[in-house]
């Protein structure tokens, strides 16, 4: 899978993409992530990427031209399945959406800034609009990093234990059960007896009950879609 990220702050991705799972996936060639600085596609003298909003008001608006130049450059080399705009007024990102994105071949993610992007880009170029939650970030970069991480860990061969992405919280619409490791007794804090029993079927049943219990208590809304 190839992911092209359009941003005015490419350095913001150095951290999230240079460690752990995403780093390893890139090294193994399981994902091809490219960062593009929108400013490099500005044709005006001062490499401006934003301008004042028509009709007045506070804040600046990202201009059509630099963004479109970059997108058209990419489109000339390959077909894109989705051109995603990261924006707090987009559709809420969730695990089913992550699963769906992980099946795509080429996607573009555009990180918004300032007051937003010129609406005509949204009308004519953008195919999906995604938000990662009901709160406002300074820009789409952190959201794009979140979405990228959630996609990459689902790609075949990325996680060592092939079943482990499937047992994540949310993957079956439920929260994960509690987990424990050694020691079995930490100064009187004991691991539930059943996990030490060796009865695989009983353990699986217990875990499922714990998952249901947790979901009921913490996120009852998730059970309505079961
Ligand atoms: Cl995608 N962008 C911004 N700026 N804020 C957000 C967001 C995205 N998702 C939640 N808040």
mmCIF file of C-alpha atoms and ligand atoms in Angstrom:
data_model
loop_
_atom_site.group_PDB
_atom_site.id
_atom_site.type_symbol
_atom_site.label_atom_id
_atom_site.label_comp_id
_atom_site.label_asym_id
_atom_site.label_seq_id
_atom_site.Cartn_x
_atom_site.Cartn_y
_atom_site.Cartn_z
ATOM 1 C CA UNK A 1 0.000 0.000 0.000
ATOM 2 C CA UNK A 2 1.128 3.531 -0.787
ATOM 3 C CA UNK A 3 0.151 6.563 1.337
ATOM 4 C CA UNK A 4 0.925 10.113 0.177
ATOM 5 C CA UNK A 5 0.569 12.789 2.850
ATOM 6 C CA UNK A 6 0.262 16.458 1.868
ATOM 7 C CA UNK A 7 1.214 18.864 4.635
ATOM 8 C CA UNK A 8 2.908 22.173 5.382
ATOM 9 C CA UNK A 9 4.695 20.478 8.326
ATOM 10 C CA UNK A 10 6.284 17.255 7.014
ATOM 11 C CA UNK A 11 8.659 17.165 10.013
ATOM 12 C CA UNK A 12 5.686 16.524 12.312
ATOM 13 C CA UNK A 13 5.611 12.936 11.005
ATOM 14 C CA UNK A 14 9.264 12.145 11.784
ATOM 15 C CA UNK A 15 8.447 10.894 15.282
ATOM 16 C CA UNK A 16 5.356 8.752 14.664
ATOM 17 C CA UNK A 17 6.717 7.161 11.491
ATOM 18 C CA UNK A 18 10.270 6.457 12.711
ATOM 19 C CA UNK A 19 9.493 4.085 15.550
ATOM 20 C CA UNK A 20 7.854 0.819 16.375
ATOM 21 C CA UNK A 21 5.340 -0.806 14.004
ATOM 22 C CA UNK A 22 5.188 1.870 11.289
ATOM 23 C CA UNK A 23 8.972 2.077 11.086
ATOM 24 C CA UNK A 24 9.284 -1.692 10.730
ATOM 25 C CA UNK A 25 6.491 -1.874 8.147
ATOM 26 C CA UNK A 26 8.251 0.777 6.050
ATOM 27 C CA UNK A 27 11.603 -1.006 6.340
ATOM 28 C CA UNK A 28 10.024 -4.298 5.259
ATOM 29 C CA UNK A 29 8.453 -2.540 2.258
ATOM 30 C CA UNK A 30 4.913 -3.394 3.440
ATOM 31 C CA UNK A 31 3.884 0.258 3.226
ATOM 32 C CA UNK A 32 5.269 3.078 1.114
ATOM 33 C CA UNK A 33 4.721 6.425 2.867
ATOM 34 C CA UNK A 34 5.592 9.667 1.063
ATOM 35 C CA UNK A 35 5.461 13.136 2.611
ATOM 36 C CA UNK A 36 4.961 16.177 0.393
ATOM 37 C CA UNK A 37 5.439 19.761 1.475
ATOM 38 C CA UNK A 38 2.563 21.729 -0.071
ATOM 39 C CA UNK A 39 4.744 24.839 -0.010
ATOM 40 C CA UNK A 40 7.007 23.240 -2.646
ATOM 41 C CA UNK A 41 4.056 23.407 -5.063
ATOM 42 C CA UNK A 42 3.289 27.101 -4.594
ATOM 43 C CA UNK A 43 4.066 28.998 -7.795
ATOM 44 C CA UNK A 44 3.849 32.523 -6.338
ATOM 45 C CA UNK A 45 6.914 34.522 -5.364
ATOM 46 C CA UNK A 46 6.685 34.054 -1.608
ATOM 47 C CA UNK A 47 5.600 30.405 -1.801
ATOM 48 C CA UNK A 48 2.323 31.328 -0.122
ATOM 49 C CA UNK A 49 -0.142 28.514 0.508
ATOM 50 C CA UNK A 50 -2.867 30.531 2.281
ATOM 51 C CA UNK A 51 -4.848 33.700 1.639
ATOM 52 C CA UNK A 52 -7.592 35.854 3.175
ATOM 53 C CA UNK A 53 -11.170 34.537 3.075
ATOM 54 C CA UNK A 54 -13.569 36.164 0.609
ATOM 55 C CA UNK A 55 -16.266 37.994 2.558
ATOM 56 C CA UNK A 56 -13.868 38.752 5.402
ATOM 57 C CA UNK A 57 -13.556 37.206 8.840
ATOM 58 C CA UNK A 58 -10.780 35.798 10.973
ATOM 59 C CA UNK A 59 -8.269 33.189 9.857
ATOM 60 C CA UNK A 60 -6.673 32.241 6.574
ATOM 61 C CA UNK A 61 -7.764 29.734 3.923
ATOM 62 C CA UNK A 62 -5.550 27.216 2.136
ATOM 63 C CA UNK A 63 -5.391 28.100 -1.563
ATOM 64 C CA UNK A 64 -6.436 25.782 -4.361
ATOM 65 C CA UNK A 65 -3.348 26.000 -6.531
ATOM 66 C CA UNK A 66 -0.481 24.579 -4.430
ATOM 67 C CA UNK A 67 -2.658 21.712 -3.171
ATOM 68 C CA UNK A 68 -3.993 20.903 -6.628
ATOM 69 C CA UNK A 69 -0.540 21.083 -8.231
ATOM 70 C CA UNK A 70 0.684 18.474 -5.777
ATOM 71 C CA UNK A 71 -2.356 16.202 -6.180
ATOM 72 C CA UNK A 72 -2.215 16.399 -9.992
ATOM 73 C CA UNK A 73 1.490 15.541 -9.951
ATOM 74 C CA UNK A 74 0.700 12.401 -7.948
ATOM 75 C CA UNK A 75 -2.335 11.512 -10.096
ATOM 76 C CA UNK A 76 -0.113 11.648 -13.190
ATOM 77 C CA UNK A 77 1.921 8.731 -11.856
ATOM 78 C CA UNK A 78 -0.829 6.431 -10.507
ATOM 79 C CA UNK A 79 -4.526 6.064 -9.759
ATOM 80 C CA UNK A 80 -5.748 6.903 -6.259
ATOM 81 C CA UNK A 81 -8.527 5.014 -4.475
ATOM 82 C CA UNK A 82 -9.298 7.902 -2.127
ATOM 83 C CA UNK A 83 -8.201 11.504 -1.671
ATOM 84 C CA UNK A 84 -8.876 12.110 1.995
ATOM 85 C CA UNK A 85 -9.118 15.513 3.654
ATOM 86 C CA UNK A 86 -8.375 15.499 7.376
ATOM 87 C CA UNK A 87 -10.830 17.897 9.004
ATOM 88 C CA UNK A 88 -12.757 18.155 12.293
ATOM 89 C CA UNK A 89 -16.055 18.358 10.342
ATOM 90 C CA UNK A 90 -15.403 15.079 8.486
ATOM 91 C CA UNK A 91 -16.979 11.665 9.162
ATOM 92 C CA UNK A 92 -15.831 10.120 12.442
ATOM 93 C CA UNK A 93 -12.964 7.655 12.004
ATOM 94 C CA UNK A 94 -13.503 4.192 13.495
ATOM 95 C CA UNK A 95 -12.198 0.614 13.222
ATOM 96 C CA UNK A 96 -14.432 -0.406 10.280
ATOM 97 C CA UNK A 97 -13.126 2.616 8.352
ATOM 98 C CA UNK A 98 -9.530 1.683 9.253
ATOM 99 C CA UNK A 99 -10.192 -1.863 8.014
ATOM 100 C CA UNK A 100 -11.615 -0.540 4.755
ATOM 101 C CA UNK A 101 -8.706 1.877 4.164
ATOM 102 C CA UNK A 102 -6.219 -0.950 4.804
ATOM 103 C CA UNK A 103 -7.567 -2.779 1.728
ATOM 104 C CA UNK A 104 -6.790 0.141 -0.627
ATOM 105 C CA UNK A 105 -3.750 0.397 -2.882
ATOM 106 C CA UNK A 106 -3.048 4.159 -3.118
ATOM 107 C CA UNK A 107 -4.433 6.936 -0.932
ATOM 108 C CA UNK A 108 -3.709 10.628 -0.477
ATOM 109 C CA UNK A 109 -4.229 12.350 2.875
ATOM 110 C CA UNK A 110 -4.427 16.141 2.864
ATOM 111 C CA UNK A 111 -3.760 17.854 6.188
ATOM 112 C CA UNK A 112 -5.780 21.023 6.677
ATOM 113 C CA UNK A 113 -4.578 24.148 8.447
ATOM 114 C CA UNK A 114 -5.677 27.684 9.154
ATOM 115 C CA UNK A 115 -9.431 28.177 8.845
ATOM 116 C CA UNK A 116 -9.729 25.361 6.299
ATOM 117 C CA UNK A 117 -9.185 24.759 2.600
ATOM 118 C CA UNK A 118 -10.959 26.472 -0.311
ATOM 119 C CA UNK A 119 -14.352 24.750 -0.531
ATOM 120 C CA UNK A 120 -13.888 24.101 -4.273
ATOM 121 C CA UNK A 121 -11.163 21.560 -3.475
ATOM 122 C CA UNK A 122 -13.663 19.704 -1.308
ATOM 123 C CA UNK A 123 -16.287 19.835 -4.036
ATOM 124 C CA UNK A 124 -14.143 18.771 -6.970
ATOM 125 C CA UNK A 125 -11.061 16.898 -5.727
ATOM 126 C CA UNK A 126 -11.563 15.393 -2.264
ATOM 127 C CA UNK A 127 -13.323 11.982 -2.135
ATOM 128 C CA UNK A 128 -13.500 11.442 1.671
ATOM 129 C CA UNK A 129 -13.417 13.736 4.707
ATOM 130 C CA UNK A 130 -12.261 12.274 8.004
ATOM 131 C CA UNK A 131 -12.196 13.504 11.622
ATOM 132 C CA UNK A 132 -10.608 11.538 14.474
ATOM 133 C CA UNK A 133 -12.910 12.897 17.185
ATOM 134 C CA UNK A 134 -15.017 15.743 18.469
ATOM 135 C CA UNK A 135 -12.269 18.137 19.491
ATOM 136 C CA UNK A 136 -10.163 20.574 17.511
ATOM 137 C CA UNK A 137 -6.480 20.039 16.686
ATOM 138 C CA UNK A 138 -4.185 22.770 15.360
ATOM 139 C CA UNK A 139 -3.909 20.922 12.067
ATOM 140 C CA UNK A 140 -4.629 17.637 10.348
ATOM 141 C CA UNK A 141 -1.106 16.244 10.844
ATOM 142 C CA UNK A 142 -1.627 14.476 14.161
ATOM 143 C CA UNK A 143 -4.924 13.080 12.851
ATOM 144 C CA UNK A 144 -3.224 11.822 9.655
ATOM 145 C CA UNK A 145 -0.544 10.137 11.788
ATOM 146 C CA UNK A 146 -3.253 8.448 13.887
ATOM 147 C CA UNK A 147 -5.130 7.215 10.805
ATOM 148 C CA UNK A 148 -1.908 6.023 9.138
ATOM 149 C CA UNK A 149 -0.858 4.059 12.239
ATOM 150 C CA UNK A 150 -4.246 2.381 12.504
ATOM 151 C CA UNK A 151 -4.109 1.363 8.818
ATOM 152 C CA UNK A 152 -0.490 0.178 8.738
ATOM 153 C CA UNK A 153 -0.861 -2.223 11.658
ATOM 154 C CA UNK A 154 -3.644 -3.982 9.725
ATOM 155 C CA UNK A 155 -1.560 -4.619 6.590
ATOM 156 C CA UNK A 156 -0.672 -8.300 6.020
ATOM 157 C CA UNK A 157 2.720 -9.193 7.507
ATOM 158 C CA UNK A 158 3.043 -6.080 9.671
ATOM 159 C CA UNK A 159 2.163 -7.630 13.036
ATOM 160 C CA UNK A 160 4.243 -10.643 14.017
ATOM 161 C CA UNK A 161 1.352 -12.497 15.593
ATOM 162 C CA UNK A 162 -1.119 -12.578 12.718
ATOM 163 C CA UNK A 163 -4.107 -12.938 15.025
ATOM 164 C CA UNK A 164 -3.292 -10.037 17.276
ATOM 165 C CA UNK A 165 -4.864 -7.253 15.183
ATOM 166 C CA UNK A 166 -8.068 -9.290 15.118
ATOM 167 C CA UNK A 167 -8.255 -9.484 18.905
ATOM 168 C CA UNK A 168 -7.883 -5.709 19.360
ATOM 169 C CA UNK A 169 -10.478 -3.716 21.209
ATOM 170 C CA UNK A 170 -13.154 -2.646 18.691
ATOM 171 C CA UNK A 171 -12.197 -5.257 16.087
ATOM 172 C CA UNK A 172 -15.201 -7.357 17.187
ATOM 173 C CA UNK A 173 -17.107 -4.293 18.389
ATOM 174 C CA UNK A 174 -16.144 -5.015 22.017
ATOM 175 C CA UNK A 175 -13.455 -3.711 24.367
ATOM 176 C CA UNK A 176 -10.545 -6.062 25.112
ATOM 177 C CA UNK A 177 -10.499 -8.167 28.300
ATOM 178 C CA UNK A 178 -7.885 -7.494 31.025
ATOM 179 C CA UNK A 179 -4.438 -9.086 30.571
ATOM 180 C CA UNK A 180 -1.809 -10.171 33.108
ATOM 181 C CA UNK A 181 1.800 -11.338 33.113
ATOM 182 C CA UNK A 182 4.245 -12.698 35.674
ATOM 183 C CA UNK A 183 4.405 -12.752 38.627
ATOM 184 C CA UNK A 184 1.114 -14.546 39.326
ATOM 185 C CA UNK A 185 1.121 -12.955 42.790
ATOM 186 C CA UNK A 186 2.608 -9.473 43.179
ATOM 187 C CA UNK A 187 2.761 -8.788 46.907
ATOM 188 C CA UNK A 188 -0.771 -10.090 47.336
ATOM 189 C CA UNK A 189 -2.179 -8.746 44.005
ATOM 190 C CA UNK A 190 -3.295 -11.985 42.408
ATOM 191 C CA UNK A 191 -3.957 -12.947 38.800
ATOM 192 C CA UNK A 192 -7.459 -14.451 38.276
ATOM 193 C CA UNK A 193 -7.200 -18.182 38.988
ATOM 194 C CA UNK A 194 -8.815 -19.225 35.711
ATOM 195 C CA UNK A 195 -5.936 -17.807 33.637
ATOM 196 C CA UNK A 196 -3.561 -20.200 35.429
ATOM 197 C CA UNK A 197 -5.860 -23.217 34.956
ATOM 198 C CA UNK A 198 -4.721 -24.273 31.484
ATOM 199 C CA UNK A 199 -8.358 -24.817 30.337
ATOM 200 C CA UNK A 200 -8.308 -22.996 26.987
ATOM 201 C CA UNK A 201 -12.062 -23.165 26.432
ATOM 202 C CA UNK A 202 -12.905 -21.835 29.893
ATOM 203 C CA UNK A 203 -10.316 -19.095 29.505
ATOM 204 C CA UNK A 204 -11.784 -18.012 26.143
ATOM 205 C CA UNK A 205 -15.245 -17.954 27.708
ATOM 206 C CA UNK A 206 -14.013 -15.908 30.683
ATOM 207 C CA UNK A 207 -12.322 -13.418 28.382
ATOM 208 C CA UNK A 208 -15.462 -12.996 26.327
ATOM 209 C CA UNK A 209 -17.507 -12.365 29.495
ATOM 210 C CA UNK A 210 -14.943 -9.815 30.659
ATOM 211 C CA UNK A 211 -15.108 -8.095 27.263
ATOM 212 C CA UNK A 212 -18.894 -7.885 27.415
ATOM 213 C CA UNK A 213 -18.783 -6.681 31.013
ATOM 214 C CA UNK A 214 -16.249 -3.947 30.255
ATOM 215 C CA UNK A 215 -18.125 -2.814 27.190
ATOM 216 C CA UNK A 216 -21.423 -2.657 29.136
ATOM 217 C CA UNK A 217 -19.814 -0.591 31.900
ATOM 218 C CA UNK A 218 -17.539 1.702 29.867
ATOM 219 C CA UNK A 219 -19.018 1.978 26.370
ATOM 220 C CA UNK A 220 -22.645 0.778 26.427
ATOM 221 C CA UNK A 221 -23.216 2.539 23.093
ATOM 222 C CA UNK A 222 -20.997 -0.023 21.354
ATOM 223 C CA UNK A 223 -23.389 -2.876 22.254
ATOM 224 C CA UNK A 224 -26.286 -1.229 20.431
ATOM 225 C CA UNK A 225 -24.628 -1.998 17.085
ATOM 226 C CA UNK A 226 -24.115 -5.709 17.874
HETATM 227 CL CL1 LIG B 1 -8.744 15.510 11.041
HETATM 228 N N1 LIG B 1 -8.182 17.897 12.003
HETATM 229 C C1 LIG B 1 -8.222 18.844 12.945
HETATM 230 N N2 LIG B 1 -7.620 20.019 12.710
HETATM 231 N N3 LIG B 1 -8.807 18.675 14.125
HETATM 232 C C2 LIG B 1 -9.367 17.496 14.336
HETATM 233 C C3 LIG B 1 -9.378 16.457 13.397
HETATM 234 C C4 LIG B 1 -8.759 16.706 12.212
HETATM 235 N N4 LIG B 1 -10.038 15.410 13.912
HETATM 236 C C5 LIG B 1 -10.414 15.795 15.128
HETATM 237 N N5 LIG B 1 -10.024 17.048 15.391
#
